[in-house]
Short mmCIF file of C-alpha atoms in Angstrom, two decimals:
data_model
loop_
_atom_site.label_atom_id
_atom_site.label_comp_id
_atom_site.label_asym_id
_atom_site.label_seq_id
_atom_site.Cartn_x
_atom_site.Cartn_y
_atom_site.Cartn_z
CA MET A 1421 0.00 0.00 0.00
CA THR A 1422 3.03 2.27 0.19
CA GLU A 1423 2.62 3.22 -3.44
CA ILE A 1424 -0.15 5.61 -2.49
CA PHE A 1425 2.41 8.06 -1.12
CA GLU A 1426 3.85 8.45 -4.60
CA TYR A 1427 0.79 10.42 -5.67
CA GLU A 1428 0.79 14.08 -4.73
CA PHE A 1429 -3.00 14.10 -4.37
CA MET A 1430 -2.76 11.26 -1.89
CA ARG A 1431 -0.04 12.98 0.14
CA ASN A 1432 -2.14 16.13 0.18
CA ALA A 1433 -5.21 14.17 1.19
CA LEU A 1434 -3.41 12.60 4.14
CA ALA A 1435 -1.98 15.98 5.15
CA ALA A 1436 -5.44 17.58 4.93
CA GLY A 1437 -6.84 14.86 7.18
CA LEU A 1438 -4.14 15.47 9.78
CA LEU A 1439 -4.51 19.26 9.68
CA VAL A 1440 -8.28 19.19 9.90
CA SER A 1441 -8.09 16.79 12.84
CA VAL A 1442 -6.29 19.38 14.97
CA ALA A 1443 -9.02 22.02 14.48
CA CYS A 1444 -11.66 19.34 14.94
CA GLY A 1445 -10.18 18.06 18.15
CA VAL A 1446 -10.02 21.50 19.76
CA ILE A 1447 -13.21 23.11 18.44
CA GLY A 1448 -15.14 19.83 18.48
CA THR A 1449 -14.41 19.46 22.21
CA PHE A 1450 -16.04 22.84 22.87
CA VAL A 1451 -18.95 21.92 20.61
CA VAL A 1452 -19.57 18.66 22.46
CA LEU A 1453 -19.07 20.00 25.99
CA ASN A 1454 -21.16 23.14 25.34
CA ARG A 1455 -23.93 21.09 23.68
CA MET A 1456 -23.60 23.02 20.45
CA VAL A 1457 -23.84 19.96 18.19
CA PHE A 1458 -27.15 20.95 16.64
CA VAL A 1459 -26.04 24.54 16.09
CA SER A 1460 -22.84 23.34 14.45
CA ALA A 1461 -24.73 21.05 12.10
CA GLY A 1462 -26.93 24.03 11.24
CA ILE A 1463 -23.90 26.18 10.47
CA ALA A 1464 -22.48 23.50 8.18
CA HIS A 1465 -25.65 23.21 6.15
CA ALA A 1466 -26.31 26.95 6.00
CA ALA A 1467 -22.83 27.31 4.50
CA TYR A 1468 -24.20 25.75 1.32
CA GLY A 1469 -25.97 29.04 0.66
CA GLY A 1470 -22.53 30.62 0.32
CA ILE A 1471 -21.45 27.95 -2.14
CA GLY A 1472 -24.48 28.75 -4.27
CA LEU A 1473 -23.81 32.47 -4.07
CA GLY A 1474 -20.23 31.89 -5.17
CA TYR A 1475 -21.38 29.97 -8.25
CA PHE A 1476 -24.09 32.49 -9.03
CA ALA A 1477 -22.00 35.62 -8.64
CA GLY A 1478 -18.87 34.08 -10.09
CA PHE A 1479 -16.47 34.11 -7.15
CA ASN A 1480 -14.75 31.31 -5.28
CA PRO A 1481 -17.52 29.26 -3.61
CA VAL A 1482 -15.24 28.56 -0.63
CA LEU A 1483 -15.21 32.28 0.15
CA GLY A 1484 -18.99 32.25 -0.01
CA ALA A 1485 -19.05 29.30 2.37
CA VAL A 1486 -16.76 31.15 4.79
CA GLY A 1487 -19.03 34.20 4.75
CA PHE A 1488 -22.22 32.20 5.20
CA SER A 1489 -20.92 29.88 7.89
CA VAL A 1490 -19.45 32.70 9.98
CA ALA A 1491 -22.63 34.76 9.55
CA ALA A 1492 -24.77 31.74 10.45
CA ALA A 1493 -22.52 30.98 13.44
CA LEU A 1494 -22.79 34.52 14.79
CA GLY A 1495 -26.51 34.72 14.06
CA MET A 1496 -27.31 31.39 15.69
CA GLY A 1497 -24.98 32.18 18.56
CA ALA A 1498 -26.73 35.49 19.18
CA ILE A 1499 -30.16 33.85 19.00
CA GLU A 1500 -29.12 31.15 21.45
CA ARG A 1501 -27.82 33.78 23.86
CA ALA A 1502 -30.80 36.08 23.64
CA ALA A 1503 -33.80 33.76 23.54
CA ARG A 1504 -34.80 31.33 26.23
CA GLN A 1505 -36.84 28.80 24.40
CA ARG A 1506 -37.47 27.25 21.01
CA THR A 1507 -34.05 28.18 19.68
CA ASP A 1508 -33.85 24.79 18.03
CA THR A 1509 -36.72 25.74 15.73
CA VAL A 1510 -35.03 28.95 14.63
CA ILE A 1511 -31.74 27.14 14.10
CA GLY A 1512 -33.49 24.45 12.08
CA VAL A 1513 -35.04 27.11 9.86
CA ILE A 1514 -31.70 28.88 9.24
CA TRP A 1515 -30.14 25.47 8.53
CA ALA A 1516 -32.71 24.60 5.85
CA ALA A 1517 -33.08 28.11 4.42
CA GLY A 1518 -29.34 28.42 3.87
CA MET A 1519 -29.24 25.09 2.09
CA ALA A 1520 -32.33 25.91 -0.02
CA LEU A 1521 -30.88 29.27 -1.01
CA GLY A 1522 -27.72 27.54 -2.19
CA ILE A 1523 -29.68 25.02 -4.27
CA LEU A 1524 -31.78 27.73 -5.95
CA LEU A 1525 -28.78 29.95 -6.70
CA ILE A 1526 -27.05 27.00 -8.32
CA ASP A 1527 -30.23 26.31 -10.35
CA LEU A 1528 -30.09 29.89 -11.59
CA THR A 1529 -26.44 29.60 -12.59
CA GLU A 1530 -25.75 28.74 -16.20
CA GLY A 1531 -23.19 26.21 -17.30
CA TYR A 1532 -21.35 23.21 -15.97
CA LYS A 1533 -21.07 22.90 -12.20
CA ALA A 1534 -17.98 20.81 -11.84
CA ASP A 1535 -17.17 20.05 -8.22
CA LEU A 1536 -20.55 20.67 -6.66
CA MET A 1537 -20.71 17.20 -5.13
CA GLY A 1538 -17.32 17.80 -3.59
CA TYR A 1539 -18.74 20.47 -1.30
CA LEU A 1540 -21.53 18.21 -0.12
CA PHE A 1541 -19.63 14.95 0.26
CA GLY A 1542 -16.02 16.04 0.46
CA SER A 1543 -13.20 16.12 -2.06
CA ILE A 1544 -10.21 15.21 0.01
CA LEU A 1545 -8.48 13.73 -3.05
CA ALA A 1546 -8.53 17.15 -4.73
CA VAL A 1547 -6.99 19.35 -2.05
CA PRO A 1548 -4.51 21.78 -3.62
CA THR A 1549 -1.29 22.48 -1.72
CA PHE A 1550 -2.37 26.09 -1.20
CA ASP A 1551 -5.40 24.93 0.84
CA LEU A 1552 -3.09 22.98 3.13
CA TRP A 1553 -1.40 26.23 4.07
CA ILE A 1554 -4.74 27.84 4.86
CA MET A 1555 -5.63 24.84 7.03
CA LEU A 1556 -2.31 25.12 8.83
CA GLY A 1557 -2.90 28.81 9.45
CA LEU A 1558 -6.34 28.18 10.90
CA ASP A 1559 -4.94 25.42 13.11
CA VAL A 1560 -2.37 27.84 14.50
CA VAL A 1561 -5.04 30.44 15.27
CA ILE A 1562 -7.35 27.89 16.92
CA VAL A 1563 -4.64 26.29 19.03
CA ALA A 1564 -3.32 29.71 20.06
CA LEU A 1565 -6.79 30.84 21.16
CA ALA A 1566 -7.35 27.60 23.05
CA VAL A 1567 -4.03 27.95 24.88
CA LEU A 1568 -4.35 31.68 25.65
CA TYR A 1569 -7.94 31.52 26.86
CA TYR A 1570 -7.94 27.99 28.21
CA LYS A 1571 -9.02 28.75 31.76
CA GLU A 1572 -11.80 31.07 30.62
CA LEU A 1573 -13.06 28.67 27.94
CA LEU A 1574 -13.04 25.81 30.45
CA ALA A 1575 -15.02 27.91 32.93
CA ILE A 1576 -17.57 28.99 30.31
CA SER A 1577 -18.03 25.41 29.15
CA PHE A 1578 -18.41 24.03 32.65
CA ASP A 1579 -20.32 26.79 34.44
CA GLU A 1580 -21.15 29.88 32.47
CA ASN A 1581 -22.83 31.70 35.36
CA PHE A 1582 -19.84 31.29 37.60
CA ALA A 1583 -17.56 32.56 34.84
CA ARG A 1584 -19.81 35.58 34.39
CA ILE A 1585 -19.75 36.39 38.11
CA GLN A 1586 -15.96 36.20 37.96
CA ASN A 1587 -16.14 38.89 35.25
CA VAL A 1588 -15.03 36.65 32.40
CA PRO A 1589 -16.21 38.28 29.12
CA VAL A 1590 -18.50 35.34 28.44
CA ASP A 1591 -20.43 36.74 25.47
CA ARG A 1592 -17.35 37.97 23.63
CA LEU A 1593 -15.52 34.66 24.03
CA TYR A 1594 -18.62 32.76 23.01
CA LEU A 1595 -18.91 34.71 19.76
CA ILE A 1596 -15.21 34.17 19.02
CA LEU A 1597 -15.80 30.48 19.60
CA MET A 1598 -18.77 30.52 17.23
CA CYS A 1599 -16.62 32.15 14.52
CA MET A 1600 -14.05 29.40 14.98
CA VAL A 1601 -16.78 26.79 14.63
CA GLY A 1602 -17.82 28.44 11.35
CA LEU A 1603 -14.27 28.48 9.98
CA THR A 1604 -13.59 24.92 11.12
CA VAL A 1605 -16.73 23.75 9.38
CA VAL A 1606 -15.58 25.21 6.06
CA MET A 1607 -12.14 23.70 6.50
CA MET A 1608 -13.71 20.29 7.12
CA MET A 1609 -15.93 20.66 4.08
CA ARG A 1610 -12.94 19.66 1.95
CA VAL A 1611 -12.43 16.45 3.86
CA VAL A 1612 -15.85 14.97 4.54
CA GLY A 1613 -18.31 17.40 2.94
CA LEU A 1614 -20.84 19.75 4.54
CA ILE A 1615 -23.41 17.03 5.16
CA LEU A 1616 -21.06 14.84 7.18
CA VAL A 1617 -19.08 17.58 8.93
CA ILE A 1618 -20.95 17.20 12.17
CA ALA A 1619 -19.89 13.58 12.66
CA LEU A 1620 -16.17 14.26 12.34
CA LEU A 1621 -16.51 17.36 14.51
CA THR A 1622 -18.20 15.50 17.36
CA ILE A 1623 -17.14 11.85 17.37
CA PRO A 1624 -13.43 12.27 18.26
CA PRO A 1625 -14.15 14.65 21.20
CA ALA A 1626 -17.05 12.47 22.34
CA ILE A 1627 -14.67 9.50 22.54
CA GLY A 1628 -11.98 11.70 24.06
CA ALA A 1629 -14.29 12.87 26.85
CA LEU A 1630 -15.01 9.25 27.76
CA PHE A 1631 -11.37 8.52 28.53
CA THR A 1632 -10.00 11.76 30.02
CA ARG A 1633 -10.42 13.78 33.21
CA ASP A 1634 -9.11 17.05 31.86
CA MET A 1635 -10.47 19.09 28.94
CA ARG A 1636 -6.97 19.75 27.63
CA LYS A 1637 -6.35 16.03 27.36
CA THR A 1638 -9.75 15.57 25.74
CA MET A 1639 -8.70 17.98 23.00
CA ILE A 1640 -5.34 16.31 22.46
CA LEU A 1641 -6.82 12.81 22.41
CA ALA A 1642 -9.61 13.98 20.07
CA SER A 1643 -7.05 15.45 17.67
CA PHE A 1644 -5.09 12.20 17.53
CA LEU A 1645 -8.26 10.16 17.11
CA GLY A 1646 -9.31 12.40 14.24
CA MET A 1647 -5.94 11.82 12.58
CA ILE A 1648 -6.31 8.07 12.97
CA PHE A 1649 -9.89 8.05 11.64
CA THR A 1650 -9.16 10.24 8.61
CA THR A 1651 -6.07 8.22 7.72
CA ILE A 1652 -7.76 4.83 8.09
CA GLY A 1653 -10.85 6.09 6.27
CA LEU A 1654 -8.72 7.40 3.45
CA LEU A 1655 -6.80 4.13 3.09
CA VAL A 1656 -10.04 2.12 3.16
CA SER A 1657 -11.60 4.35 0.52
CA PHE A 1658 -8.48 4.06 -1.63
CA ALA A 1659 -8.28 0.29 -1.29
CA PHE A 1660 -11.94 -0.36 -2.06
CA ASP A 1661 -12.62 2.64 -4.30
CA LEU A 1662 -15.21 4.18 -1.94
CA THR A 1663 -16.24 7.76 -1.20
CA SER A 1664 -13.55 8.94 1.20
CA GLY A 1665 -15.69 11.26 3.34
CA ALA A 1666 -18.23 8.55 4.03
CA ALA A 1667 -15.48 6.01 4.73
CA ILE A 1668 -13.91 8.37 7.31
CA ILE A 1669 -17.24 8.92 9.04
CA LEU A 1670 -18.05 5.20 9.21
CA VAL A 1671 -14.62 4.41 10.65
CA SER A 1672 -15.28 7.11 13.28
CA ALA A 1673 -18.76 5.84 14.07
CA VAL A 1674 -17.55 2.27 14.53
CA ALA A 1675 -14.79 3.52 16.83
CA TYR A 1676 -17.37 5.51 18.82
CA LEU A 1677 -19.51 2.43 19.33
CA ALA A 1678 -16.47 0.45 20.41
CA ALA A 1679 -15.49 3.23 22.82
CA LEU A 1680 -18.95 3.26 24.37
CA VAL A 1681 -18.79 -0.49 24.89
CA ILE A 1682 -15.29 -0.33 26.42
CA ARG A 1683 -16.29 2.56 28.67
CA SER A 1684 -19.45 0.83 29.87
CA GLN A 1685 -17.27 -2.03 31.07
CA GLY A 1686 -16.08 0.43 33.68
CA ARG A 1687 -12.57 1.44 32.83
CA ALA A 1688 -11.74 4.63 34.71
CA PRO A 1689 -10.66 7.70 32.73
CA SER A 1690 -7.02 8.65 33.14
CA MET B 1081 -25.63 51.87 59.35
CA THR B 1082 -22.78 54.25 58.56
CA GLU B 1083 -21.54 54.97 55.08
CA ALA B 1084 -18.34 53.10 55.85
CA SER B 1085 -20.18 49.80 56.25
CA PRO B 1086 -23.15 49.54 53.90
CA PRO B 1087 -25.32 46.41 54.08
CA VAL B 1088 -23.78 43.40 52.36
CA VAL B 1089 -26.91 43.03 50.24
CA GLU B 1090 -29.59 45.67 49.84
CA MET B 1091 -32.61 45.08 47.61
CA ASP B 1092 -35.35 47.65 47.39
CA GLY B 1093 -38.67 47.04 45.65
CA VAL B 1094 -37.16 44.54 43.23
CA GLY B 1095 -39.31 42.93 40.56
CA ALA B 1096 -37.71 40.41 38.22
CA GLY B 1097 -38.63 37.61 35.88
CA TYR B 1098 -38.39 36.17 32.41
CA ASP B 1099 -40.19 37.25 29.25
CA SER B 1100 -42.19 39.95 31.05
CA GLU B 1101 -43.57 37.46 33.56
CA LEU B 1102 -42.55 38.48 37.05
CA VAL B 1103 -41.21 35.72 39.27
CA LEU B 1104 -40.25 38.14 42.02
CA GLU B 1105 -42.41 41.04 43.11
CA ASN B 1106 -41.53 43.99 45.28
CA VAL B 1107 -38.71 42.21 47.12
CA THR B 1108 -36.98 44.22 49.80
CA LEU B 1109 -34.09 42.69 51.67
CA LYS B 1110 -31.22 43.99 53.75
CA ILE B 1111 -28.44 41.68 54.91
CA ALA B 1112 -25.95 42.90 57.50
CA SER B 1113 -22.33 41.86 57.65
CA GLY B 1114 -21.78 38.57 59.48
CA ASP B 1115 -25.36 37.37 59.11
CA PHE B 1116 -26.34 33.86 58.01
CA VAL B 1117 -29.60 34.26 56.11
CA GLY B 1118 -31.73 31.35 55.01
CA ILE B 1119 -34.47 32.04 52.48
CA ILE B 1120 -37.04 29.28 52.27
CA GLY B 1121 -39.80 28.83 49.78
CA PRO B 1122 -41.48 26.25 47.57
CA ASN B 1123 -39.95 25.11 44.30
CA GLY B 1124 -40.79 27.67 41.64
CA GLY B 1125 -41.16 30.36 44.29
CA GLY B 1126 -38.34 32.44 42.83
CA LYS B 1127 -35.43 31.37 45.01
CA THR B 1128 -32.96 30.82 42.18
CA THR B 1129 -34.22 33.98 40.47
CA LEU B 1130 -33.50 35.93 43.65
CA ILE B 1131 -29.92 34.66 43.56
CA ARG B 1132 -29.54 35.44 39.86
CA VAL B 1133 -30.64 39.02 40.52
CA ILE B 1134 -28.29 39.47 43.48
CA LEU B 1135 -25.38 38.13 41.40
CA GLY B 1136 -26.21 40.37 38.45
CA ILE B 1137 -26.85 37.47 36.06
CA LEU B 1138 -30.44 38.64 35.64
CA GLN B 1139 -31.32 42.33 35.41
CA PRO B 1140 -34.31 43.29 37.56
CA GLU B 1141 -37.28 44.86 35.79
CA ARG B 1142 -37.70 47.33 38.62
CA GLY B 1143 -36.18 48.25 41.94
CA THR B 1144 -32.53 48.48 42.94
CA VAL B 1145 -29.94 45.94 44.03
CA ARG B 1146 -26.74 46.90 45.80
CA VAL B 1147 -24.00 44.62 47.05
CA PHE B 1148 -21.55 46.17 49.51
CA GLY B 1149 -23.24 49.45 48.62
CA ARG B 1150 -22.23 49.23 44.94
CA PRO B 1151 -23.82 47.96 41.73
CA VAL B 1152 -23.33 44.22 41.77
CA THR B 1153 -21.37 44.04 38.52
CA GLU B 1154 -18.61 46.11 40.15
CA VAL B 1155 -18.15 43.88 43.17
CA ARG B 1156 -19.41 40.45 42.22
CA ALA B 1157 -15.94 39.03 41.77
CA THR B 1158 -15.76 39.08 45.59
CA VAL B 1159 -18.93 36.99 45.90
CA GLY B 1160 -18.58 33.24 46.27
CA TYR B 1161 -21.43 31.51 44.45
CA VAL B 1162 -22.38 27.88 45.06
CA PRO B 1163 -24.91 26.67 42.46
CA GLN B 1164 -26.99 23.52 42.71
CA ILE B 1165 -24.95 20.42 41.93
CA LEU B 1166 -27.77 19.09 39.79
CA GLU B 1167 -26.98 21.68 37.15
CA PHE B 1168 -23.77 19.96 36.12
CA ASP B 1169 -22.97 17.53 33.35
CA ARG B 1170 -21.48 14.56 35.16
CA ALA B 1171 -19.69 13.37 32.03
CA PHE B 1172 -17.71 16.62 31.76
CA PRO B 1173 -13.98 15.82 31.72
CA ILE B 1174 -12.83 17.92 34.67
CA ARG B 1175 -11.11 17.11 37.96
CA ALA B 1176 -12.31 18.43 41.30
CA ILE B 1177 -9.24 20.63 41.66
CA ASP B 1178 -9.82 22.23 38.26
CA VAL B 1179 -13.32 23.17 39.39
CA VAL B 1180 -11.94 24.75 42.55
CA ARG B 1181 -9.33 26.70 40.57
CA MET B 1182 -12.13 28.50 38.75
CA GLY B 1183 -12.60 30.46 41.95
CA ARG B 1184 -9.39 32.31 41.07
CA LEU B 1185 -10.59 33.47 37.63
CA GLY B 1186 -11.58 36.92 38.83
CA ARG B 1187 -8.16 37.49 40.39
CA ARG B 1188 -6.30 36.68 37.19
CA GLY B 1189 -6.79 38.68 34.05
CA LEU B 1190 -7.42 37.16 30.66
CA ARG B 1191 -4.48 35.31 29.14
CA SER B 1192 -2.55 34.96 32.39
CA ALA B 1193 -2.12 31.58 34.00
CA TYR B 1194 -2.93 30.75 37.62
CA ASN B 1195 0.13 31.48 39.77
CA LYS B 1196 1.67 30.26 43.01
CA ALA B 1197 -0.56 32.44 45.18
CA ASP B 1198 -3.61 30.99 43.45
CA ASN B 1199 -2.40 27.45 44.06
CA GLU B 1200 -1.82 28.21 47.73
CA VAL B 1201 -5.37 29.48 48.12
CA VAL B 1202 -6.71 26.44 46.27
CA ASP B 1203 -4.72 24.10 48.52
CA ARG B 1204 -5.99 25.89 51.61
CA VAL B 1205 -9.69 25.74 50.65
CA MET B 1206 -9.37 22.09 49.59
CA GLU B 1207 -8.05 21.48 53.09
CA GLU B 1208 -10.84 23.48 54.74
CA THR B 1209 -13.53 21.59 52.88
CA GLY B 1210 -11.94 18.19 53.34
CA MET B 1211 -11.45 17.68 49.60
CA VAL B 1212 -7.68 17.15 49.50
CA ASP B 1213 -7.94 13.40 48.96
CA HIS B 1214 -10.37 13.88 46.08
CA ALA B 1215 -8.51 16.64 44.23
CA ASN B 1216 -7.66 14.57 41.18
CA ARG B 1217 -10.89 12.66 40.87
CA LEU B 1218 -13.36 13.35 38.10
CA PHE B 1219 -15.90 15.90 39.37
CA GLY B 1220 -18.81 13.88 37.98
CA GLU B 1221 -17.71 10.74 39.79
CA LEU B 1222 -17.71 12.33 43.23
CA SER B 1223 -20.64 11.69 45.58
CA GLY B 1224 -23.26 14.40 45.96
CA GLY B 1225 -21.73 15.58 49.23
CA GLN B 1226 -18.24 15.69 47.75
CA ARG B 1227 -19.40 17.62 44.70
CA GLN B 1228 -21.11 20.08 47.00
CA ARG B 1229 -17.90 20.48 48.98
CA ALA B 1230 -15.94 21.03 45.78
CA LEU B 1231 -18.34 23.80 44.77
CA ILE B 1232 -18.09 25.37 48.22
CA ALA B 1233 -14.30 25.15 47.95
CA ARG B 1234 -14.50 26.90 44.59
CA ALA B 1235 -16.59 29.68 46.12
CA LEU B 1236 -14.07 29.98 48.97
CA ALA B 1237 -11.18 30.19 46.52
CA VAL B 1238 -12.71 33.51 45.49
CA GLU B 1239 -11.78 34.69 49.02
CA PRO B 1240 -15.33 36.00 49.25
CA GLU B 1241 -16.90 38.47 51.62
CA LEU B 1242 -20.32 37.08 50.77
CA LEU B 1243 -21.18 33.44 50.13
CA VAL B 1244 -24.37 32.71 48.16
CA LEU B 1245 -25.66 29.14 48.11
CA ASP B 1246 -28.50 27.65 46.07
CA GLU B 1247 -29.96 24.53 47.76
CA PRO B 1248 -26.65 23.39 49.24
CA THR B 1249 -28.00 20.03 50.36
CA ALA B 1250 -30.22 19.10 47.43
CA ASN B 1251 -29.09 15.69 46.19
CA VAL B 1252 -26.74 15.26 49.14
CA ASP B 1253 -27.10 12.12 51.24
CA PRO B 1254 -29.06 13.11 54.41
CA SER B 1255 -26.38 11.65 56.67
CA LEU B 1256 -23.83 14.02 55.11
CA GLN B 1257 -25.97 17.16 55.15
CA GLY B 1258 -25.08 17.93 58.75
CA GLY B 1259 -21.41 18.09 57.84
CA ILE B 1260 -22.12 20.67 55.14
CA TYR B 1261 -23.99 22.87 57.62
CA ASP B 1262 -21.26 22.51 60.23
CA LEU B 1263 -18.81 23.70 57.58
CA LEU B 1264 -21.04 26.67 56.73
CA ALA B 1265 -21.38 27.59 60.42
CA GLU B 1266 -17.59 27.59 60.68
CA LEU B 1267 -17.26 29.75 57.56
CA ASN B 1268 -19.88 32.15 58.88
CA GLU B 1269 -17.38 33.28 61.52
CA SER B 1270 -15.65 35.29 58.82
CA VAL B 1271 -18.09 35.46 55.88
CA THR B 1272 -21.67 36.65 55.45
CA ILE B 1273 -23.84 33.83 54.06
CA LEU B 1274 -27.05 33.86 52.07
CA MET B 1275 -28.64 30.50 51.33
CA VAL B 1276 -31.89 29.55 49.63
CA THR B 1277 -33.54 26.19 50.13
CA HIS B 1278 -36.90 24.48 50.13
CA ASP B 1279 -35.84 22.49 53.16
CA LEU B 1280 -37.50 24.05 56.22
CA GLY B 1281 -35.93 21.82 58.83
CA VAL B 1282 -32.31 22.53 58.03
CA VAL B 1283 -32.85 26.26 57.83
CA SER B 1284 -34.26 26.50 61.32
CA ALA B 1285 -31.38 24.62 62.87
CA HIS B 1286 -28.51 26.49 61.27
CA VAL B 1287 -29.21 30.07 60.25
CA LYS B 1288 -29.40 33.38 62.11
CA SER B 1289 -32.12 35.01 60.00
CA VAL B 1290 -34.99 33.52 58.02
CA GLY B 1291 -37.04 34.80 55.12
CA CYS B 1292 -39.97 33.20 53.29
CA LEU B 1293 -40.13 33.62 49.53
CA ASN B 1294 -42.95 32.86 47.15
CA ARG B 1295 -43.00 35.64 44.57
CA THR B 1296 -42.96 38.08 47.46
CA LEU B 1297 -40.52 37.97 50.33
CA HIS B 1298 -41.37 38.02 54.02
CA TYR B 1299 -38.20 39.02 55.76
CA HIS B 1300 -37.73 40.92 58.96
CA GLY B 1301 -34.31 39.70 60.07
CA GLY B 1302 -33.90 37.29 62.95
CA ILE B 1303 -35.27 33.80 63.29
CA HIS B 1304 -38.86 34.68 64.08
CA ILE B 1305 -41.53 34.09 61.46
CA PRO B 1306 -44.95 35.63 62.11
CA GLU B 1307 -47.89 33.25 62.39
CA GLY B 1308 -49.43 32.34 59.06
CA VAL B 1309 -46.52 33.46 56.88
CA LEU B 1310 -45.22 29.95 56.31
CA GLU B 1311 -48.63 28.63 55.31
CA GLU B 1312 -49.01 31.54 52.96
CA THR B 1313 -45.56 31.03 51.49
CA PHE B 1314 -45.88 27.35 50.82
CA GLY B 1315 -49.54 27.49 49.96
CA CYS B 1316 -50.31 24.56 52.21
CA SER B 1317 -50.23 23.59 55.83
CA VAL B 1318 -46.84 23.74 57.49
CA ASP B 1319 -47.96 20.79 59.49
CA PHE B 1320 -47.61 18.77 56.32
CA ILE B 1321 -44.26 20.23 55.40
CA THR B 1322 -42.54 19.66 58.71
CA HIS B 1323 -44.00 16.25 59.37
CA GLY B 1324 -46.18 17.18 62.30
CA THR B 1325 -44.21 19.72 64.28
CA PRO B 1326 -46.21 22.80 63.32
CA HIS B 1327 -45.53 24.91 66.36
CA ARG B 1328 -41.90 24.05 66.75
CA VAL B 1329 -40.73 25.04 63.33
CA PHE B 1330 -38.15 27.55 64.39
CA PRO B 1331 -36.97 26.91 67.90
CA LYS B 1332 -33.41 25.66 67.91
CA HIS B 1333 -33.58 21.92 68.53
CA MET B 1334 -34.62 20.84 65.08
CA LYS B 1335 -31.45 19.18 63.85
CA GLY B 1336 -32.17 16.08 61.82
CA GLN B 1337 -35.88 16.69 61.63
CA GLY B 1338 -35.82 18.22 58.17
CA SER B 1339 -38.07 16.95 55.46
#
């Protein structure tokens, strides 16, 4: 199987999987511990509106996705903060409306729409080297934020009220976090596609939380798990000629089930 | 009351609630330094809302709230808050000591790590609350009593001048509740304490002042509750609530008779 490293696209694919796993491990841990899974899935789907806008208006659809996902993240974040009830309905509507807008804009666009499926289901085998640098940059920003604001982010995730009383700028940090979720979602779009983003964002941290007693370790473990899942998924998809995004997600899901079984047998977290 | 020592908490005509529905109405409350105030009331009577208003988490619709004579947002970093343990996700990957360290957040600015002084305070409060042996255990795997102690330790790590507790013995094994109150009595020697609970029995045995809260607050300082106020507060016979000791609700020998 070593011949796969001879292809540049395969080397780039593996590198993309590793880079995305770092952002996933850190941001995904916040998403899982803050119960933002539904919101994050909504952000991912709403981002499709940006893809459509990019096609329609003739600019890079990834830029459209960035704009839409960050806007959706901030909007949903603000709604969740302000309202007390029924936020899931509003989020569900933004989720579907964003997606529908994207579909209609693409309908209205003339001509051949080449890599449309790639945005929905991932196109890890077509990651240009330039994108790897962008992923690396985002990883650096995310890890730096997580290190600098670790104690505040931990406090907000565990007990927001207490953090607020201790004069932590809860709302500002929360919105920064939402922006990072939006950017991470777009970065992951390359690897597993918008539709499956949520699984790769949440499964590694969910497993990580089962086996750690410290949020920092959860993030580190989740990042490594993500790397393992993307790599195995990629190799499986290459060997059997399967869709790589779906292969990565199924590998992750099987691992999650196994982790739940192991954990229920009562092994203490370390 | 001189200007040099304003009341620890002063609420005047406070109304507060959610979505324009008032949960608290016209609440007036003055807590002096060194007091141990227990506010009792039925579930849904506004006890947690009262705490949220005092801590500045919820803005009152009307009336004024002052803590140490200042707007609460200016001084709340010196308030130790102990929430209900039921509010926490027991699967959260966090050790007891990391929870306690959060009490030092207000002392450190953003982007600066906890320092040696912080660790000394944390060690001291872990000692005071008997949590040293459990420091590295997962918070969610501690017993109810231990989790409560960890949260009290966290509030103490603030080095507070006011301790605010929300149902400190809810979900704590009855045999361990006494220990929690003994700890609070000890702490009360140096800190003013405000506690809300629905548990009549424990309040009577441990606090210095009692108030009854059900939308409106009956509070006159001291342990005496006028006839009829309890019935009115709980909306049913106190006889039922205290298991047949209706006329001995507040004299001092009630330990262990709580509901």
